[in-house]
PDB file of C-alpha atoms and ligand atoms in Angstrom:
ATOM      1  CA  UNK A 790     194.630  99.537 -27.562  1.00 78.00           C
ATOM      2  CA  UNK A 791     193.975 100.759 -24.045  1.00 90.00           C
ATOM      3  CA  UNK A 792     193.304 104.441 -23.686  1.00 97.00           C
ATOM      4  CA  UNK A 793     193.760 106.644 -20.596  1.00 98.00           C
ATOM      5  CA  UNK A 794     191.663 109.817 -20.341  1.00 98.00           C
ATOM      6  CA  UNK A 795     193.005 112.325 -17.804  1.00 99.00           C
ATOM      7  CA  UNK A 796     190.229 114.663 -16.809  1.00 98.00           C
ATOM      8  CA  UNK A 797     190.897 118.019 -15.256  1.00 98.00           C
ATOM      9  CA  UNK A 798     187.763 119.906 -14.149  1.00 98.00           C
ATOM     10  CA  UNK A 799     187.712 121.863 -10.856  1.00 98.00           C
ATOM     11  CA  UNK A 800     183.915 121.773 -10.425  1.00 97.00           C
ATOM     12  CA  UNK A 801     182.906 118.434 -11.979  1.00 96.00           C
ATOM     13  CA  UNK A 802     179.803 118.113  -9.807  1.00 95.00           C
ATOM     14  CA  UNK A 803     178.411 121.206 -11.554  1.00 96.00           C
ATOM     15  CA  UNK A 804     179.493 120.107 -15.052  1.00 98.00           C
ATOM     16  CA  UNK A 805     177.162 119.210 -17.831  1.00 98.00           C
ATOM     17  CA  UNK A 806     179.522 118.810 -20.820  1.00 98.00           C
ATOM     18  CA  UNK A 807     182.413 117.024 -19.227  1.00 98.00           C
ATOM     19  CA  UNK A 808     180.119 114.820 -17.155  1.00 98.00           C
ATOM     20  CA  UNK A 809     178.279 113.766 -20.332  1.00 98.00           C
ATOM     21  CA  UNK A 810     181.580 112.806 -21.921  1.00 98.00           C
ATOM     22  CA  UNK A 811     182.692 110.893 -18.872  1.00 98.00           C
ATOM     23  CA  UNK A 812     179.393 109.032 -18.663  1.00 98.00           C
ATOM     24  CA  UNK A 813     179.981 107.754 -22.182  1.00 98.00           C
ATOM     25  CA  UNK A 814     183.657 106.926 -21.514  1.00 98.00           C
ATOM     26  CA  UNK A 815     182.567 104.755 -18.585  1.00 98.00           C
ATOM     27  CA  UNK A 816     180.599 102.515 -20.898  1.00 97.00           C
ATOM     28  CA  UNK A 817     183.806 101.387 -22.661  1.00 97.00           C
ATOM     29  CA  UNK A 818     186.069  98.782 -21.097  1.00 96.00           C
ATOM     30  CA  UNK A 819     189.092  99.741 -23.195  1.00 96.00           C
ATOM     31  CA  UNK A 820     188.987 103.245 -21.761  1.00 98.00           C
ATOM     32  CA  UNK A 821     190.175 104.191 -18.259  1.00 98.00           C
ATOM     33  CA  UNK A 822     189.344 107.578 -16.661  1.00 98.00           C
ATOM     34  CA  UNK A 823     191.721 109.328 -14.308  1.00 98.00           C
ATOM     35  CA  UNK A 824     190.333 112.374 -12.607  1.00 98.00           C
ATOM     36  CA  UNK A 825     193.053 114.730 -11.381  1.00 98.00           C
ATOM     37  CA  UNK A 826     190.912 116.881  -9.030  1.00 98.00           C
ATOM     38  CA  UNK A 827     189.366 113.787  -7.485  1.00 98.00           C
ATOM     39  CA  UNK A 828     192.833 112.159  -7.147  1.00 98.00           C
ATOM     40  CA  UNK A 829     194.509 115.235  -5.772  1.00 98.00           C
ATOM     41  CA  UNK A 830     191.977 117.464  -4.008  1.00 98.00           C
ATOM     42  CA  UNK A 831     194.956 119.261  -2.332  1.00 98.00           C
ATOM     43  CA  UNK A 832     196.774 119.647  -5.726  1.00 98.00           C
ATOM     44  CA  UNK A 833     199.666 117.576  -4.374  1.00 98.00           C
ATOM     45  CA  UNK A 834     200.421 115.402  -7.402  1.00 98.00           C
ATOM     46  CA  UNK A 835     202.067 112.034  -6.880  1.00 98.00           C
ATOM     47  CA  UNK A 836     204.630 112.366  -9.723  1.00 98.00           C
ATOM     48  CA  UNK A 837     205.822 108.738  -9.667  1.00 98.00           C
ATOM     49  CA  UNK A 838     202.316 107.395  -9.692  1.00 98.00           C
ATOM     50  CA  UNK A 839     201.380 109.616 -12.633  1.00 98.00           C
ATOM     51  CA  UNK A 840     204.478 108.552 -14.569  1.00 98.00           C
ATOM     52  CA  UNK A 841     203.854 104.835 -13.804  1.00 98.00           C
ATOM     53  CA  UNK A 842     200.256 105.252 -15.067  1.00 98.00           C
ATOM     54  CA  UNK A 843     201.321 107.018 -18.336  1.00 98.00           C
ATOM     55  CA  UNK A 844     203.804 104.212 -19.124  1.00 98.00           C
ATOM     56  CA  UNK A 845     200.949 101.697 -19.202  1.00 97.00           C
ATOM     57  CA  UNK A 846     199.017 103.275 -22.061  1.00 98.00           C
ATOM     58  CA  UNK A 847     199.718 103.879 -25.787  1.00 96.00           C
ATOM     59  CA  UNK A 848     197.167 106.595 -26.098  1.00 98.00           C
ATOM     60  CA  UNK A 849     196.528 109.349 -23.567  1.00 98.00           C
ATOM     61  CA  UNK A 850     193.679 111.864 -23.852  1.00 99.00           C
ATOM     62  CA  UNK A 851     193.680 115.113 -21.843  1.00 99.00           C
ATOM     63  CA  UNK A 852     190.138 116.254 -21.291  1.00 99.00           C
ATOM     64  CA  UNK A 853     189.205 119.638 -19.792  1.00 98.00           C
ATOM     65  CA  UNK A 854     186.816 122.582 -20.108  1.00 98.00           C
ATOM     66  CA  UNK A 855     188.330 125.530 -21.933  1.00 98.00           C
ATOM     67  CA  UNK A 856     189.150 128.233 -19.315  1.00 98.00           C
ATOM     68  CA  UNK A 857     190.433 131.567 -20.565  1.00 98.00           C
ATOM     69  CA  UNK A 858     191.493 129.913 -23.888  1.00 98.00           C
ATOM     70  CA  UNK A 859     193.502 127.294 -22.014  1.00 98.00           C
ATOM     71  CA  UNK A 860     193.204 124.457 -19.544  1.00 98.00           C
ATOM     72  CA  UNK A 861     192.355 124.684 -15.878  1.00 98.00           C
ATOM     73  CA  UNK A 862     195.557 125.248 -13.820  1.00 98.00           C
ATOM     74  CA  UNK A 863     195.847 121.754 -12.197  1.00 98.00           C
ATOM     75  CA  UNK A 864     196.639 120.432 -15.679  1.00 98.00           C
ATOM     76  CA  UNK A 865     199.439 122.954 -16.161  1.00 98.00           C
ATOM     77  CA  UNK A 866     200.851 121.829 -12.825  1.00 98.00           C
ATOM     78  CA  UNK A 867     200.609 118.228 -13.998  1.00 98.00           C
ATOM     79  CA  UNK A 868     202.611 119.148 -17.068  1.00 98.00           C
ATOM     80  CA  UNK A 869     205.191 121.051 -15.055  1.00 98.00           C
ATOM     81  CA  UNK A 870     205.655 118.306 -12.428  1.00 98.00           C
ATOM     82  CA  UNK A 871     205.026 114.986 -14.266  1.00 98.00           C
ATOM     83  CA  UNK A 872     206.793 115.581 -17.591  1.00 98.00           C
ATOM     84  CA  UNK A 873     210.220 115.908 -16.067  1.00 98.00           C
ATOM     85  CA  UNK A 874     213.729 116.164 -17.551  1.00 98.00           C
ATOM     86  CA  UNK A 875     215.312 112.692 -17.756  1.00 98.00           C
ATOM     87  CA  UNK A 876     211.871 111.061 -17.847  1.00 98.00           C
ATOM     88  CA  UNK A 877     209.776 112.886 -20.509  1.00 98.00           C
ATOM     89  CA  UNK A 878     212.580 114.694 -22.332  1.00 98.00           C
ATOM     90  CA  UNK A 879     216.391 115.020 -22.368  1.00 96.00           C
ATOM     91  CA  UNK A 880     218.873 112.478 -23.622  1.00 93.00           C
ATOM     92  CA  UNK A 881     217.478 109.673 -21.448  1.00 93.00           C
ATOM     93  CA  UNK A 882     213.937 111.011 -21.095  1.00 96.00           C
ATOM     94  CA  UNK A 883     212.075 108.811 -23.550  1.00 97.00           C
ATOM     95  CA  UNK A 884     209.109 107.457 -21.594  1.00 98.00           C
ATOM     96  CA  UNK A 885     206.466 109.198 -23.756  1.00 98.00           C
ATOM     97  CA  UNK A 886     208.235 108.633 -27.093  1.00 98.00           C
ATOM     98  CA  UNK A 887     205.761 107.385 -29.678  1.00 97.00           C
ATOM     99  CA  UNK A 888     202.765 107.538 -27.400  1.00 98.00           C
ATOM    100  CA  UNK A 889     199.653 109.189 -28.940  1.00 98.00           C
ATOM    101  CA  UNK A 890     198.133 112.206 -27.233  1.00 98.00           C
ATOM    102  CA  UNK A 891     194.742 113.740 -27.931  1.00 98.00           C
ATOM    103  CA  UNK A 892     193.319 116.938 -26.398  1.00 98.00           C
ATOM    104  CA  UNK A 893     189.627 117.025 -25.706  1.00 99.00           C
ATOM    105  CA  UNK A 894     188.091 120.241 -24.692  1.00 98.00           C
ATOM    106  CA  UNK A 895     184.603 121.807 -24.151  1.00 98.00           C
ATOM    107  CA  UNK A 896     184.049 125.453 -25.010  1.00 98.00           C
ATOM    108  CA  UNK A 897     181.199 127.656 -23.997  1.00 98.00           C
ATOM    109  CA  UNK A 898     181.341 129.656 -27.231  1.00 98.00           C
ATOM    110  CA  UNK A 899     180.185 128.543 -30.699  1.00 98.00           C
ATOM    111  CA  UNK A 900     182.312 126.964 -33.403  1.00 97.00           C
ATOM    112  CA  UNK A 901     181.675 129.995 -35.677  1.00 97.00           C
ATOM    113  CA  UNK A 902     183.271 132.316 -33.082  1.00 98.00           C
ATOM    114  CA  UNK A 903     186.535 130.352 -33.150  1.00 98.00           C
ATOM    115  CA  UNK A 904     187.797 131.539 -36.553  1.00 98.00           C
ATOM    116  CA  UNK A 905     189.395 134.478 -38.218  1.00 97.00           C
ATOM    117  CA  UNK A 906     186.903 137.382 -38.105  1.00 98.00           C
ATOM    118  CA  UNK A 907     184.822 135.626 -35.427  1.00 98.00           C
ATOM    119  CA  UNK A 908     184.439 137.019 -31.887  1.00 98.00           C
ATOM    120  CA  UNK A 909     187.226 134.740 -30.559  1.00 98.00           C
ATOM    121  CA  UNK A 910     189.387 135.461 -33.646  1.00 98.00           C
ATOM    122  CA  UNK A 911     191.432 132.318 -33.631  1.00 98.00           C
ATOM    123  CA  UNK A 912     190.759 128.618 -33.924  1.00 98.00           C
ATOM    124  CA  UNK A 913     190.830 126.298 -30.919  1.00 98.00           C
ATOM    125  CA  UNK A 914     193.843 124.596 -32.527  1.00 97.00           C
ATOM    126  CA  UNK A 915     195.701 127.895 -32.348  1.00 98.00           C
ATOM    127  CA  UNK A 916     194.866 128.371 -28.703  1.00 98.00           C
ATOM    128  CA  UNK A 917     195.951 124.862 -27.917  1.00 98.00           C
ATOM    129  CA  UNK A 918     199.352 125.326 -29.539  1.00 98.00           C
ATOM    130  CA  UNK A 919     201.434 125.413 -26.273  1.00 98.00           C
ATOM    131  CA  UNK A 920     200.049 121.930 -25.438  1.00 98.00           C
ATOM    132  CA  UNK A 921     200.817 120.730 -28.902  1.00 98.00           C
ATOM    133  CA  UNK A 922     204.434 121.749 -28.934  1.00 98.00           C
ATOM    134  CA  UNK A 923     204.977 120.580 -25.338  1.00 98.00           C
ATOM    135  CA  UNK A 924     203.659 117.116 -26.218  1.00 98.00           C
ATOM    136  CA  UNK A 925     205.759 117.009 -29.381  1.00 98.00           C
ATOM    137  CA  UNK A 926     208.750 118.072 -27.312  1.00 98.00           C
ATOM    138  CA  UNK A 927     208.579 114.755 -25.471  1.00 98.00           C
ATOM    139  CA  UNK A 928     208.629 112.906 -28.858  1.00 98.00           C
ATOM    140  CA  UNK A 929     205.047 111.787 -28.392  1.00 98.00           C
ATOM    141  CA  UNK A 930     202.614 111.936 -31.317  1.00 98.00           C
ATOM    142  CA  UNK A 931     200.065 114.767 -31.243  1.00 98.00           C
ATOM    143  CA  UNK A 932     196.746 113.779 -32.872  1.00 98.00           C
ATOM    144  CA  UNK A 933     193.839 116.091 -33.802  1.00 98.00           C
ATOM    145  CA  UNK A 934     191.876 117.433 -30.858  1.00 98.00           C
ATOM    146  CA  UNK A 935     188.194 116.795 -30.117  1.00 98.00           C
ATOM    147  CA  UNK A 936     186.150 119.892 -29.284  1.00 98.00           C
ATOM    148  CA  UNK A 937     182.548 120.271 -28.002  1.00 98.00           C
ATOM    149  CA  UNK A 938     181.512 123.842 -28.844  1.00 98.00           C
ATOM    150  CA  UNK A 939     178.560 125.904 -27.539  1.00 98.00           C
ATOM    151  CA  UNK A 940     178.172 123.988 -24.251  1.00 98.00           C
ATOM    152  CA  UNK A 941     176.076 126.830 -22.784  1.00 94.00           C
ATOM    153  CA  UNK A 942     173.226 126.245 -25.311  1.00 95.00           C
ATOM    154  CA  UNK A 943     173.666 122.589 -25.869  1.00 97.00           C
ATOM    155  CA  UNK A 944     170.809 120.289 -24.803  1.00 97.00           C
ATOM    156  CA  UNK A 945     171.396 117.054 -22.879  1.00 97.00           C
ATOM    157  CA  UNK A 946     170.536 115.158 -26.036  1.00 98.00           C
ATOM    158  CA  UNK A 947     173.149 117.115 -28.016  1.00 98.00           C
ATOM    159  CA  UNK A 948     175.795 116.490 -25.429  1.00 98.00           C
ATOM    160  CA  UNK A 949     174.979 112.810 -25.475  1.00 98.00           C
ATOM    161  CA  UNK A 950     175.522 112.730 -29.237  1.00 98.00           C
ATOM    162  CA  UNK A 951     178.773 114.722 -28.822  1.00 98.00           C
ATOM    163  CA  UNK A 952     179.906 112.149 -26.229  1.00 98.00           C
ATOM    164  CA  UNK A 953     179.384 109.259 -28.712  1.00 98.00           C
ATOM    165  CA  UNK A 954     181.319 111.197 -31.311  1.00 98.00           C
ATOM    166  CA  UNK A 955     184.018 111.755 -28.684  1.00 98.00           C
ATOM    167  CA  UNK A 956     184.476 108.027 -28.118  1.00 98.00           C
ATOM    168  CA  UNK A 957     184.608 107.383 -31.854  1.00 98.00           C
ATOM    169  CA  UNK A 958     187.310 110.061 -32.103  1.00 98.00           C
ATOM    170  CA  UNK A 959     189.506 108.845 -29.315  1.00 98.00           C
ATOM    171  CA  UNK A 960     189.300 105.218 -30.384  1.00 97.00           C
ATOM    172  CA  UNK A 961     189.934 105.815 -34.025  1.00 97.00           C
ATOM    173  CA  UNK A 962     193.278 104.793 -35.536  1.00 96.00           C
ATOM    174  CA  UNK A 963     195.918 107.527 -35.870  1.00 96.00           C
ATOM    175  CA  UNK A 964     195.721 107.103 -39.647  1.00 96.00           C
ATOM    176  CA  UNK A 965     191.971 107.785 -39.705  1.00 96.00           C
ATOM    177  CA  UNK A 966     192.376 110.831 -37.527  1.00 96.00           C
ATOM    178  CA  UNK A 967     195.040 112.567 -39.574  1.00 95.00           C
ATOM    179  CA  UNK A 968     193.455 111.732 -42.922  1.00 77.00           C
TER     180      UNK A 968
HETATM  181  C1  LIG B2492     186.913 130.448 -15.542  1.00 58.16           C
HETATM  182  C2  LIG B2492     186.215 130.131 -16.814  1.00 58.16           C
HETATM  183  C3  LIG B2492     186.754 130.504 -18.060  1.00 58.16           C
HETATM  184  C4  LIG B2492     186.177 130.219 -19.296  1.00 58.16           C
HETATM  185  N1  LIG B2492     186.767 130.562 -20.446  1.00 58.16           N
HETATM  186  C5  LIG B2492     186.244 130.219 -21.615  1.00 58.16           C
HETATM  187  C6  LIG B2492     186.837 130.495 -22.810  1.00 58.16           C
HETATM  188  O1  LIG B2492     187.989 131.040 -22.880  1.00 58.16           O
HETATM  189  N2  LIG B2492     186.277 130.095 -23.965  1.00 58.16           N
HETATM  190  C7  LIG B2492     185.056 129.464 -24.002  1.00 58.16           C
HETATM  191  O2  LIG B2492     184.526 129.148 -25.123  1.00 58.16           O
HETATM  192  N3  LIG B2492     184.428 129.147 -22.828  1.00 58.16           N
HETATM  193  C8  LIG B2492     184.983 129.526 -21.667  1.00 58.16           C
HETATM  194  N4  LIG B2492     184.343 129.190 -20.448  1.00 58.16           N
HETATM  195  C9  LIG B2492     183.174 128.341 -20.562  1.00 58.16           C
HETATM  196  C10 LIG B2492     183.538 126.858 -20.273  1.00 58.16           C
HETATM  197  O3  LIG B2492     184.423 126.398 -21.262  1.00 58.16           O
HETATM  198  C11 LIG B2492     182.220 126.045 -20.291  1.00 58.16           C
HETATM  199  O4  LIG B2492     181.406 126.451 -19.277  1.00 58.16           O
HETATM  200  C12 LIG B2492     182.590 124.550 -20.106  1.00 58.16           C
HETATM  201  O5  LIG B2492     183.351 124.065 -21.209  1.00 58.16           O
HETATM  202  C13 LIG B2492     181.375 123.738 -19.936  1.00 58.16           C
HETATM  203  O6  LIG B2492     181.756 122.414 -19.520  1.00 58.16           O
HETATM  204  P1  LIG B2492     181.193 121.766 -18.186  1.00 58.16           P
HETATM  205  O7  LIG B2492     179.611 121.715 -18.357  1.00 58.16           O
HETATM  206  O8  LIG B2492     181.750 120.458 -18.211  1.00 58.16           O
HETATM  207  O9  LIG B2492     181.618 122.640 -17.077  1.00 58.16           O
HETATM  208  C14 LIG B2492     184.935 129.519 -19.278  1.00 58.16           C
HETATM  209  C15 LIG B2492     184.295 129.165 -17.983  1.00 58.16           C
HETATM  210  C16 LIG B2492     184.965 129.489 -16.841  1.00 58.16           C
HETATM  211  C17 LIG B2492     184.255 129.080 -15.561  1.00 58.16           C
END
């Protein structure tokens, strides 16, 4: 199965975590990386091109650093403009039906902080809920997210290990992921 990873990072040249993930993705022939900020430096998204790209893949990964408990704004713009009525939803909007989506995010804070009673109070799954319901709204399949926690303190070695786990996660079968 061919997988498309759509990366949204406004400052990728300064990135450690997302760059480590991308470096690992680039080693795998069955994974294609599509970088939104590189493709659209002026934020003018080519909607038709994005839709044509999505149609070619059965699994789509949305990768981004967690910013204010959400995604960087170009990804929100991508949702607003690309997932249109009559294409992604509505009586004839069935182009994403049955496709598998995975969110992949990197968080500065620790895993322990993302829980009830922790400093961030809620789990990342709870913060990612608007993405989950939006994806399900298009009749696509929403699979468990991949999260790299504690990016501030993580060593380069740790990030490399995380990147390998990332590729294992996004290439695993849906059955294995929801088990
Ligand atoms: C504008 C902004 C908002 C951020 N918001 C959060 C946040 O809500 N939760 C969190 O854990 N980390 C937050 N961070 C930290 C980033 O998630 C972290 O630096 C990033 O995932 C590291 O990835 P990178 O090395 O690829 O940039 C934020 C960083 C920035 C710049």
